[in-house]
């Protein structure tokens, strides 16, 4: 599968391929919603945010569809392109909104998605 996540949460994929991103270690004291969003180098959102209800579980799994990753384009002549993503934890009352740090990242560091150009169209 051409979709990999390293220990720091950085994702490497081929444009148009699908994959899963597991976020664990979530608090289980409330019913939280966890959000995932992608941005380009200009902080322009790519696709829609994905929100998942944790339902008291300590782990959620985001499924990044081929339709979403197909929006992560690589300029002709470039080997790869970089995009960035973030994860936010929100409680059901709106009192908590917490951007999560993935892996060993620190505040201000970016979670990177490295994209390789599509090699085959597949299902369109």
mmCIF file with all atom_site columns, N, CA, C and O in Angstrom, residues 32-79:
data_model
loop_
_atom_site.group_PDB
_atom_site.id
_atom_site.type_symbol
_atom_site.label_atom_id
_atom_site.label_alt_id
_atom_site.label_comp_id
_atom_site.label_asym_id
_atom_site.label_entity_id
_atom_site.label_seq_id
_atom_site.pdbx_PDB_ins_code
_atom_site.Cartn_x
_atom_site.Cartn_y
_atom_site.Cartn_z
_atom_site.occupancy
_atom_site.B_iso_or_equiv
_atom_site.pdbx_formal_charge
_atom_site.auth_seq_id
_atom_site.auth_comp_id
_atom_site.auth_asym_id
_atom_site.auth_atom_id
_atom_site.pdbx_PDB_model_num
ATOM 1   N N  . UNK A 1 32 ? -15.813 13.085 23.008  1.00 0.00 ? 32 UNK A N  1
ATOM 2   C CA . UNK A 1 32 ? -15.101 14.089 22.221  1.00 0.00 ? 32 UNK A CA 1
ATOM 3   C C  . UNK A 1 32 ? -15.341 13.879 20.733  1.00 0.00 ? 32 UNK A C  1
ATOM 4   O O  . UNK A 1 32 ? -15.609 12.771 20.276  1.00 0.00 ? 32 UNK A O  1
ATOM 5   N N  . UNK A 1 33 ? -15.197 14.977 19.988  1.00 0.00 ? 33 UNK A N  1
ATOM 6   C CA . UNK A 1 33 ? -15.148 14.911 18.539  1.00 0.00 ? 33 UNK A CA 1
ATOM 7   C C  . UNK A 1 33 ? -13.728 15.265 18.135  1.00 0.00 ? 33 UNK A C  1
ATOM 8   O O  . UNK A 1 33 ? -13.146 16.223 18.665  1.00 0.00 ? 33 UNK A O  1
ATOM 9   N N  . UNK A 1 34 ? -13.168 14.494 17.226  1.00 0.00 ? 34 UNK A N  1
ATOM 10  C CA . UNK A 1 34 ? -11.809 14.704 16.763  1.00 0.00 ? 34 UNK A CA 1
ATOM 11  C C  . UNK A 1 34 ? -11.891 15.122 15.292  1.00 0.00 ? 34 UNK A C  1
ATOM 12  O O  . UNK A 1 34 ? -12.585 14.479 14.499  1.00 0.00 ? 34 UNK A O  1
ATOM 13  N N  . UNK A 1 35 ? -11.185 16.211 14.958  1.00 0.00 ? 35 UNK A N  1
ATOM 14  C CA . UNK A 1 35 ? -11.231 16.761 13.607  1.00 0.00 ? 35 UNK A CA 1
ATOM 15  C C  . UNK A 1 35 ? -9.875  16.620 12.932  1.00 0.00 ? 35 UNK A C  1
ATOM 16  O O  . UNK A 1 35 ? -8.829  16.748 13.578  1.00 0.00 ? 35 UNK A O  1
ATOM 17  N N  . UNK A 1 36 ? -9.902  16.388 11.621  1.00 0.00 ? 36 UNK A N  1
ATOM 18  C CA . UNK A 1 36 ? -8.717  16.273 10.778  1.00 0.00 ? 36 UNK A CA 1
ATOM 19  C C  . UNK A 1 36 ? -8.884  17.246 9.622   1.00 0.00 ? 36 UNK A C  1
ATOM 20  O O  . UNK A 1 36 ? -9.948  17.300 9.000   1.00 0.00 ? 36 UNK A O  1
ATOM 21  N N  . UNK A 1 37 ? -7.827  18.031 9.322   1.00 0.00 ? 37 UNK A N  1
ATOM 22  C CA . UNK A 1 37 ? -7.879  18.967 8.204   1.00 0.00 ? 37 UNK A CA 1
ATOM 23  C C  . UNK A 1 37 ? -6.518  19.035 7.526   1.00 0.00 ? 37 UNK A C  1
ATOM 24  O O  . UNK A 1 37 ? -5.477  18.914 8.182   1.00 0.00 ? 37 UNK A O  1
ATOM 25  N N  . UNK A 1 38 ? -6.526  19.253 6.206   1.00 0.00 ? 38 UNK A N  1
ATOM 26  C CA . UNK A 1 38 ? -5.311  19.386 5.403   1.00 0.00 ? 38 UNK A CA 1
ATOM 27  C C  . UNK A 1 38 ? -5.223  20.810 4.881   1.00 0.00 ? 38 UNK A C  1
ATOM 28  O O  . UNK A 1 38 ? -6.236  21.408 4.509   1.00 0.00 ? 38 UNK A O  1
ATOM 29  N N  . UNK A 1 39 ? -3.988  21.344 4.831   1.00 0.00 ? 39 UNK A N  1
ATOM 30  C CA . UNK A 1 39 ? -3.722  22.672 4.268   1.00 0.00 ? 39 UNK A CA 1
ATOM 31  C C  . UNK A 1 39 ? -2.552  22.591 3.309   1.00 0.00 ? 39 UNK A C  1
ATOM 32  O O  . UNK A 1 39 ? -1.681  21.735 3.464   1.00 0.00 ? 39 UNK A O  1
ATOM 33  N N  . UNK A 1 40 ? -2.522  23.538 2.356   1.00 0.00 ? 40 UNK A N  1
ATOM 34  C CA . UNK A 1 40 ? -1.350  23.657 1.501   1.00 0.00 ? 40 UNK A CA 1
ATOM 35  C C  . UNK A 1 40 ? -0.341  24.600 2.148   1.00 0.00 ? 40 UNK A C  1
ATOM 36  O O  . UNK A 1 40 ? -0.533  25.049 3.289   1.00 0.00 ? 40 UNK A O  1
ATOM 37  N N  . UNK A 1 41 ? 0.739   24.917 1.431   1.00 0.00 ? 41 UNK A N  1
ATOM 38  C CA . UNK A 1 41 ? 1.810   25.753 1.999   1.00 0.00 ? 41 UNK A CA 1
ATOM 39  C C  . UNK A 1 41 ? 1.347   27.171 2.304   1.00 0.00 ? 41 UNK A C  1
ATOM 40  O O  . UNK A 1 41 ? 1.993   27.892 3.071   1.00 0.00 ? 41 UNK A O  1
ATOM 41  N N  . UNK A 1 42 ? 0.219   27.582 1.740   1.00 0.00 ? 42 UNK A N  1
ATOM 42  C CA . UNK A 1 42 ? -0.339  28.916 1.997   1.00 0.00 ? 42 UNK A CA 1
ATOM 43  C C  . UNK A 1 42 ? -1.454  28.888 3.035   1.00 0.00 ? 42 UNK A C  1
ATOM 44  O O  . UNK A 1 42 ? -2.203  29.851 3.163   1.00 0.00 ? 42 UNK A O  1
ATOM 45  N N  . UNK A 1 43 ? -1.587  27.776 3.728   1.00 0.00 ? 43 UNK A N  1
ATOM 46  C CA . UNK A 1 43 ? -2.619  27.550 4.748   1.00 0.00 ? 43 UNK A CA 1
ATOM 47  C C  . UNK A 1 43 ? -4.030  27.502 4.173   1.00 0.00 ? 43 UNK A C  1
ATOM 48  O O  . UNK A 1 43 ? -5.008  27.655 4.876   1.00 0.00 ? 43 UNK A O  1
ATOM 49  N N  . UNK A 1 44 ? -4.120  27.271 2.875   1.00 0.00 ? 44 UNK A N  1
ATOM 50  C CA . UNK A 1 44 ? -5.423  27.129 2.227   1.00 0.00 ? 44 UNK A CA 1
ATOM 51  C C  . UNK A 1 44 ? -5.930  25.704 2.475   1.00 0.00 ? 44 UNK A C  1
ATOM 52  O O  . UNK A 1 44 ? -5.220  24.738 2.196   1.00 0.00 ? 44 UNK A O  1
ATOM 53  N N  . UNK A 1 45 ? -7.150  25.570 3.000   1.00 0.00 ? 45 UNK A N  1
ATOM 54  C CA . UNK A 1 45 ? -7.689  24.228 3.248   1.00 0.00 ? 45 UNK A CA 1
ATOM 55  C C  . UNK A 1 45 ? -7.832  23.429 1.952   1.00 0.00 ? 45 UNK A C  1
ATOM 56  O O  . UNK A 1 45 ? -8.188  23.971 0.910   1.00 0.00 ? 45 UNK A O  1
ATOM 57  N N  . UNK A 1 46 ? -7.539  22.149 2.057   1.00 0.00 ? 46 UNK A N  1
ATOM 58  C CA . UNK A 1 46 ? -7.704  21.215 0.944   1.00 0.00 ? 46 UNK A CA 1
ATOM 59  C C  . UNK A 1 46 ? -8.802  20.234 1.349   1.00 0.00 ? 46 UNK A C  1
ATOM 60  O O  . UNK A 1 46 ? -8.674  19.531 2.338   1.00 0.00 ? 46 UNK A O  1
ATOM 61  N N  . UNK A 1 47 ? -9.883  20.212 0.589   1.00 0.00 ? 47 UNK A N  1
ATOM 62  C CA . UNK A 1 47 ? -11.003 19.341 0.943   1.00 0.00 ? 47 UNK A CA 1
ATOM 63  C C  . UNK A 1 47 ? -11.711 19.846 2.184   1.00 0.00 ? 47 UNK A C  1
ATOM 64  O O  . UNK A 1 47 ? -11.437 20.942 2.681   1.00 0.00 ? 47 UNK A O  1
ATOM 65  N N  . UNK A 1 48 ? -12.615 19.043 2.696   1.00 0.00 ? 48 UNK A N  1
ATOM 66  C CA . UNK A 1 48 ? -13.381 19.379 3.891   1.00 0.00 ? 48 UNK A CA 1
ATOM 67  C C  . UNK A 1 48 ? -12.738 18.763 5.122   1.00 0.00 ? 48 UNK A C  1
ATOM 68  O O  . UNK A 1 48 ? -12.101 17.705 5.038   1.00 0.00 ? 48 UNK A O  1
ATOM 69  N N  . UNK A 1 49 ? -12.931 19.422 6.275   1.00 0.00 ? 49 UNK A N  1
ATOM 70  C CA . UNK A 1 49 ? -12.512 18.811 7.535   1.00 0.00 ? 49 UNK A CA 1
ATOM 71  C C  . UNK A 1 49 ? -13.310 17.529 7.742   1.00 0.00 ? 49 UNK A C  1
ATOM 72  O O  . UNK A 1 49 ? -14.467 17.441 7.342   1.00 0.00 ? 49 UNK A O  1
ATOM 73  N N  . UNK A 1 50 ? -12.669 16.568 8.375   1.00 0.00 ? 50 UNK A N  1
ATOM 74  C CA . UNK A 1 50 ? -13.336 15.315 8.726   1.00 0.00 ? 50 UNK A CA 1
ATOM 75  C C  . UNK A 1 50 ? -13.487 15.302 10.235  1.00 0.00 ? 50 UNK A C  1
ATOM 76  O O  . UNK A 1 50 ? -12.508 15.521 10.961  1.00 0.00 ? 50 UNK A O  1
ATOM 77  N N  . UNK A 1 51 ? -14.683 15.076 10.724  1.00 0.00 ? 51 UNK A N  1
ATOM 78  C CA . UNK A 1 51 ? -14.928 14.984 12.158  1.00 0.00 ? 51 UNK A CA 1
ATOM 79  C C  . UNK A 1 51 ? -15.406 13.598 12.530  1.00 0.00 ? 51 UNK A C  1
ATOM 80  O O  . UNK A 1 51 ? -16.274 13.036 11.857  1.00 0.00 ? 51 UNK A O  1
ATOM 81  N N  . UNK A 1 52 ? -14.830 13.043 13.591  1.00 0.00 ? 52 UNK A N  1
ATOM 82  C CA . UNK A 1 52 ? -15.233 11.723 14.073  1.00 0.00 ? 52 UNK A CA 1
ATOM 83  C C  . UNK A 1 52 ? -15.584 11.806 15.548  1.00 0.00 ? 52 UNK A C  1
ATOM 84  O O  . UNK A 1 52 ? -14.843 12.410 16.333  1.00 0.00 ? 52 UNK A O  1
ATOM 85  N N  . UNK A 1 53 ? -16.689 11.187 15.926  1.00 0.00 ? 53 UNK A N  1
ATOM 86  C CA . UNK A 1 53 ? -17.056 11.066 17.332  1.00 0.00 ? 53 UNK A CA 1
ATOM 87  C C  . UNK A 1 53 ? -16.209 9.957  17.948  1.00 0.00 ? 53 UNK A C  1
ATOM 88  O O  . UNK A 1 53 ? -16.165 8.843  17.411  1.00 0.00 ? 53 UNK A O  1
ATOM 89  N N  . UNK A 1 54 ? -15.558 10.256 19.072  1.00 0.00 ? 54 UNK A N  1
ATOM 90  C CA . UNK A 1 54 ? -14.732 9.244  19.731  1.00 0.00 ? 54 UNK A CA 1
ATOM 91  C C  . UNK A 1 54 ? -15.590 8.259  20.528  1.00 0.00 ? 54 UNK A C  1
ATOM 92  O O  . UNK A 1 54 ? -15.144 7.135  20.796  1.00 0.00 ? 54 UNK A O  1
ATOM 93  N N  . UNK A 1 55 ? -16.796 8.659  20.918  1.00 0.00 ? 55 UNK A N  1
ATOM 94  C CA . UNK A 1 55 ? -17.710 7.782  21.654  1.00 0.00 ? 55 UNK A CA 1
ATOM 95  C C  . UNK A 1 55 ? -17.055 7.141  22.873  1.00 0.00 ? 55 UNK A C  1
ATOM 96  O O  . UNK A 1 55 ? -17.222 5.958  23.126  1.00 0.00 ? 55 UNK A O  1
ATOM 97  N N  . UNK A 1 56 ? -16.271 7.923  23.609  1.00 0.00 ? 56 UNK A N  1
ATOM 98  C CA . UNK A 1 56 ? -15.641 7.427  24.827  1.00 0.00 ? 56 UNK A CA 1
ATOM 99  C C  . UNK A 1 56 ? -14.453 6.517  24.594  1.00 0.00 ? 56 UNK A C  1
ATOM 100 O O  . UNK A 1 56 ? -13.904 5.960  25.542  1.00 0.00 ? 56 UNK A O  1
ATOM 101 N N  . UNK A 1 57 ? -14.040 6.352  23.356  1.00 0.00 ? 57 UNK A N  1
ATOM 102 C CA . UNK A 1 57 ? -12.899 5.496  23.028  1.00 0.00 ? 57 UNK A CA 1
ATOM 103 C C  . UNK A 1 57 ? -11.609 6.310  23.023  1.00 0.00 ? 57 UNK A C  1
ATOM 104 O O  . UNK A 1 57 ? -11.636 7.502  22.753  1.00 0.00 ? 57 UNK A O  1
ATOM 105 N N  . UNK A 1 58 ? -10.494 5.678  23.266  1.00 0.00 ? 58 UNK A N  1
ATOM 106 C CA . UNK A 1 58 ? -9.199  6.352  23.284  1.00 0.00 ? 58 UNK A CA 1
ATOM 107 C C  . UNK A 1 58 ? -8.537  6.444  21.925  1.00 0.00 ? 58 UNK A C  1
ATOM 108 O O  . UNK A 1 58 ? -7.468  7.032  21.798  1.00 0.00 ? 58 UNK A O  1
ATOM 109 N N  . UNK A 1 59 ? -9.159  5.890  20.898  1.00 0.00 ? 59 UNK A N  1
ATOM 110 C CA . UNK A 1 59 ? -8.583  5.883  19.549  1.00 0.00 ? 59 UNK A CA 1
ATOM 111 C C  . UNK A 1 59 ? -9.672  6.154  18.513  1.00 0.00 ? 59 UNK A C  1
ATOM 112 O O  . UNK A 1 59 ? -10.791 5.662  18.651  1.00 0.00 ? 59 UNK A O  1
ATOM 113 N N  . UNK A 1 60 ? -9.317  6.949  17.518  1.00 0.00 ? 60 UNK A N  1
ATOM 114 C CA . UNK A 1 60 ? -10.168 7.110  16.327  1.00 0.00 ? 60 UNK A CA 1
ATOM 115 C C  . UNK A 1 60 ? -9.304  6.824  15.111  1.00 0.00 ? 60 UNK A C  1
ATOM 116 O O  . UNK A 1 60 ? -8.074  6.978  15.160  1.00 0.00 ? 60 UNK A O  1
ATOM 117 N N  . UNK A 1 61 ? -9.936  6.411  14.044  1.00 0.00 ? 61 UNK A N  1
ATOM 118 C CA . UNK A 1 61 ? -9.217  6.125  12.802  1.00 0.00 ? 61 UNK A CA 1
ATOM 119 C C  . UNK A 1 61 ? -9.849  6.941  11.680  1.00 0.00 ? 61 UNK A C  1
ATOM 120 O O  . UNK A 1 61 ? -11.023 6.761  11.348  1.00 0.00 ? 61 UNK A O  1
ATOM 121 N N  . UNK A 1 62 ? -9.063  7.856  11.130  1.00 0.00 ? 62 UNK A N  1
ATOM 122 C CA . UNK A 1 62 ? -9.504  8.637  9.985   1.00 0.00 ? 62 UNK A CA 1
ATOM 123 C C  . UNK A 1 62 ? -9.204  7.859  8.717   1.00 0.00 ? 62 UNK A C  1
ATOM 124 O O  . UNK A 1 62 ? -8.083  7.373  8.534   1.00 0.00 ? 62 UNK A O  1
ATOM 125 N N  . UNK A 1 63 ? -10.195 7.725  7.858   1.00 0.00 ? 63 UNK A N  1
ATOM 126 C CA . UNK A 1 63 ? -10.010 7.096  6.558   1.00 0.00 ? 63 UNK A CA 1
ATOM 127 C C  . UNK A 1 63 ? -9.861  8.219  5.539   1.00 0.00 ? 63 UNK A C  1
ATOM 128 O O  . UNK A 1 63 ? -10.775 9.016  5.345   1.00 0.00 ? 63 UNK A O  1
ATOM 129 N N  . UNK A 1 64 ? -8.682  8.307  4.943   1.00 0.00 ? 64 UNK A N  1
ATOM 130 C CA . UNK A 1 64 ? -8.431  9.301  3.908   1.00 0.00 ? 64 UNK A CA 1
ATOM 131 C C  . UNK A 1 64 ? -8.708  8.624  2.574   1.00 0.00 ? 64 UNK A C  1
ATOM 132 O O  . UNK A 1 64 ? -7.992  7.707  2.163   1.00 0.00 ? 64 UNK A O  1
ATOM 133 N N  . UNK A 1 65 ? -9.762  9.049  1.942   1.00 0.00 ? 65 UNK A N  1
ATOM 134 C CA . UNK A 1 65 ? -10.211 8.408  0.705   1.00 0.00 ? 65 UNK A CA 1
ATOM 135 C C  . UNK A 1 65 ? -9.355  8.838  -0.478  1.00 0.00 ? 65 UNK A C  1
ATOM 136 O O  . UNK A 1 65 ? -8.677  9.879  -0.441  1.00 0.00 ? 65 UNK A O  1
ATOM 137 N N  . UNK A 1 66 ? -9.419  8.058  -1.531  1.00 0.00 ? 66 UNK A N  1
ATOM 138 C CA . UNK A 1 66 ? -8.745  8.415  -2.773  1.00 0.00 ? 66 UNK A CA 1
ATOM 139 C C  . UNK A 1 66 ? -9.256  9.733  -3.331  1.00 0.00 ? 66 UNK A C  1
ATOM 140 O O  . UNK A 1 66 ? -8.502  10.496 -3.924  1.00 0.00 ? 66 UNK A O  1
ATOM 141 N N  . UNK A 1 67 ? -10.545 10.015 -3.135  1.00 0.00 ? 67 UNK A N  1
ATOM 142 C CA . UNK A 1 67 ? -11.106 11.284 -3.601  1.00 0.00 ? 67 UNK A CA 1
ATOM 143 C C  . UNK A 1 67 ? -10.453 12.473 -2.895  1.00 0.00 ? 67 UNK A C  1
ATOM 144 O O  . UNK A 1 67 ? -10.207 13.506 -3.511  1.00 0.00 ? 67 UNK A O  1
ATOM 145 N N  . UNK A 1 68 ? -10.187 12.330 -1.591  1.00 0.00 ? 68 UNK A N  1
ATOM 146 C CA . UNK A 1 68 ? -9.535  13.404 -0.849  1.00 0.00 ? 68 UNK A CA 1
ATOM 147 C C  . UNK A 1 68 ? -8.076  13.540 -1.263  1.00 0.00 ? 68 UNK A C  1
ATOM 148 O O  . UNK A 1 68 ? -7.613  14.634 -1.588  1.00 0.00 ? 68 UNK A O  1
ATOM 149 N N  . UNK A 1 69 ? -7.332  12.438 -1.282  1.00 0.00 ? 69 UNK A N  1
ATOM 150 C CA . UNK A 1 69 ? -5.898  12.548 -1.589  1.00 0.00 ? 69 UNK A CA 1
ATOM 151 C C  . UNK A 1 69 ? -5.646  12.893 -3.058  1.00 0.00 ? 69 UNK A C  1
ATOM 152 O O  . UNK A 1 69 ? -4.564  13.359 -3.389  1.00 0.00 ? 69 UNK A O  1
ATOM 153 N N  . UNK A 1 70 ? -6.658  12.708 -3.900  1.00 0.00 ? 70 UNK A N  1
ATOM 154 C CA . UNK A 1 70 ? -6.516  13.116 -5.303  1.00 0.00 ? 70 UNK A CA 1
ATOM 155 C C  . UNK A 1 70 ? -6.402  14.636 -5.424  1.00 0.00 ? 70 UNK A C  1
ATOM 156 O O  . UNK A 1 70 ? -5.881  15.155 -6.400  1.00 0.00 ? 70 UNK A O  1
ATOM 157 N N  . UNK A 1 71 ? -6.876  15.371 -4.410  1.00 0.00 ? 71 UNK A N  1
ATOM 158 C CA . UNK A 1 71 ? -6.784  16.831 -4.384  1.00 0.00 ? 71 UNK A CA 1
ATOM 159 C C  . UNK A 1 71 ? -5.386  17.321 -4.009  1.00 0.00 ? 71 UNK A C  1
ATOM 160 O O  . UNK A 1 71 ? -5.093  18.502 -4.104  1.00 0.00 ? 71 UNK A O  1
ATOM 161 N N  . UNK A 1 72 ? -4.533  16.399 -3.578  1.00 0.00 ? 72 UNK A N  1
ATOM 162 C CA . UNK A 1 72 ? -3.152  16.730 -3.202  1.00 0.00 ? 72 UNK A CA 1
ATOM 163 C C  . UNK A 1 72 ? -2.275  16.560 -4.435  1.00 0.00 ? 72 UNK A C  1
ATOM 164 O O  . UNK A 1 72 ? -1.742  15.493 -4.693  1.00 0.00 ? 72 UNK A O  1
ATOM 165 N N  . UNK A 1 73 ? -2.156  17.604 -5.200  1.00 0.00 ? 73 UNK A N  1
ATOM 166 C CA . UNK A 1 73 ? -1.485  17.514 -6.497  1.00 0.00 ? 73 UNK A CA 1
ATOM 167 C C  . UNK A 1 73 ? 0.014   17.762 -6.390  1.00 0.00 ? 73 UNK A C  1
ATOM 168 O O  . UNK A 1 73 ? 0.494   18.402 -5.457  1.00 0.00 ? 73 UNK A O  1
ATOM 169 N N  . UNK A 1 74 ? 0.729   17.248 -7.368  1.00 0.00 ? 74 UNK A N  1
ATOM 170 C CA . UNK A 1 74 ? 2.172   17.450 -7.501  1.00 0.00 ? 74 UNK A CA 1
ATOM 171 C C  . UNK A 1 74 ? 2.396   18.157 -8.829  1.00 0.00 ? 74 UNK A C  1
ATOM 172 O O  . UNK A 1 74 ? 1.924   17.690 -9.871  1.00 0.00 ? 74 UNK A O  1
ATOM 173 N N  . UNK A 1 75 ? 3.109   19.277 -8.792  1.00 0.00 ? 75 UNK A N  1
ATOM 174 C CA . UNK A 1 75 ? 3.368   20.030 -10.024 1.00 0.00 ? 75 UNK A CA 1
ATOM 175 C C  . UNK A 1 75 ? 4.181   19.191 -10.989 1.00 0.00 ? 75 UNK A C  1
ATOM 176 O O  . UNK A 1 75 ? 5.096   18.459 -10.582 1.00 0.00 ? 75 UNK A O  1
ATOM 177 N N  . UNK A 1 76 ? 3.851   19.312 -12.272 1.00 0.00 ? 76 UNK A N  1
ATOM 178 C CA . UNK A 1 76 ? 4.595   18.597 -13.308 1.00 0.00 ? 76 UNK A CA 1
ATOM 179 C C  . UNK A 1 76 ? 6.073   18.977 -13.199 1.00 0.00 ? 76 UNK A C  1
ATOM 180 O O  . UNK A 1 76 ? 6.414   20.149 -13.058 1.00 0.00 ? 76 UNK A O  1
ATOM 181 N N  . UNK A 1 77 ? 6.937   17.988 -13.214 1.00 0.00 ? 77 UNK A N  1
ATOM 182 C CA . UNK A 1 77 ? 8.373   18.211 -13.102 1.00 0.00 ? 77 UNK A CA 1
ATOM 183 C C  . UNK A 1 77 ? 8.894   18.094 -11.672 1.00 0.00 ? 77 UNK A C  1
ATOM 184 O O  . UNK A 1 77 ? 10.090  17.952 -11.468 1.00 0.00 ? 77 UNK A O  1
ATOM 185 N N  . UNK A 1 78 ? 8.008   18.154 -10.674 1.00 0.00 ? 78 UNK A N  1
ATOM 186 C CA . UNK A 1 78 ? 8.417   17.981 -9.276  1.00 0.00 ? 78 UNK A CA 1
ATOM 187 C C  . UNK A 1 78 ? 8.316   16.509 -8.901  1.00 0.00 ? 78 UNK A C  1
ATOM 188 O O  . UNK A 1 78 ? 7.431   15.794 -9.381  1.00 0.00 ? 78 UNK A O  1
ATOM 189 N N  . UNK A 1 79 ? 9.214   16.068 -8.037  1.00 0.00 ? 79 UNK A N  1
ATOM 190 C CA . UNK A 1 79 ? 9.173   14.686 -7.566  1.00 0.00 ? 79 UNK A CA 1
ATOM 191 C C  . UNK A 1 79 ? 8.062   14.471 -6.546  1.00 0.00 ? 79 UNK A C  1
ATOM 192 O O  . UNK A 1 79 ? 7.422   13.425 -6.523  1.00 0.00 ? 79 UNK A O  1
#
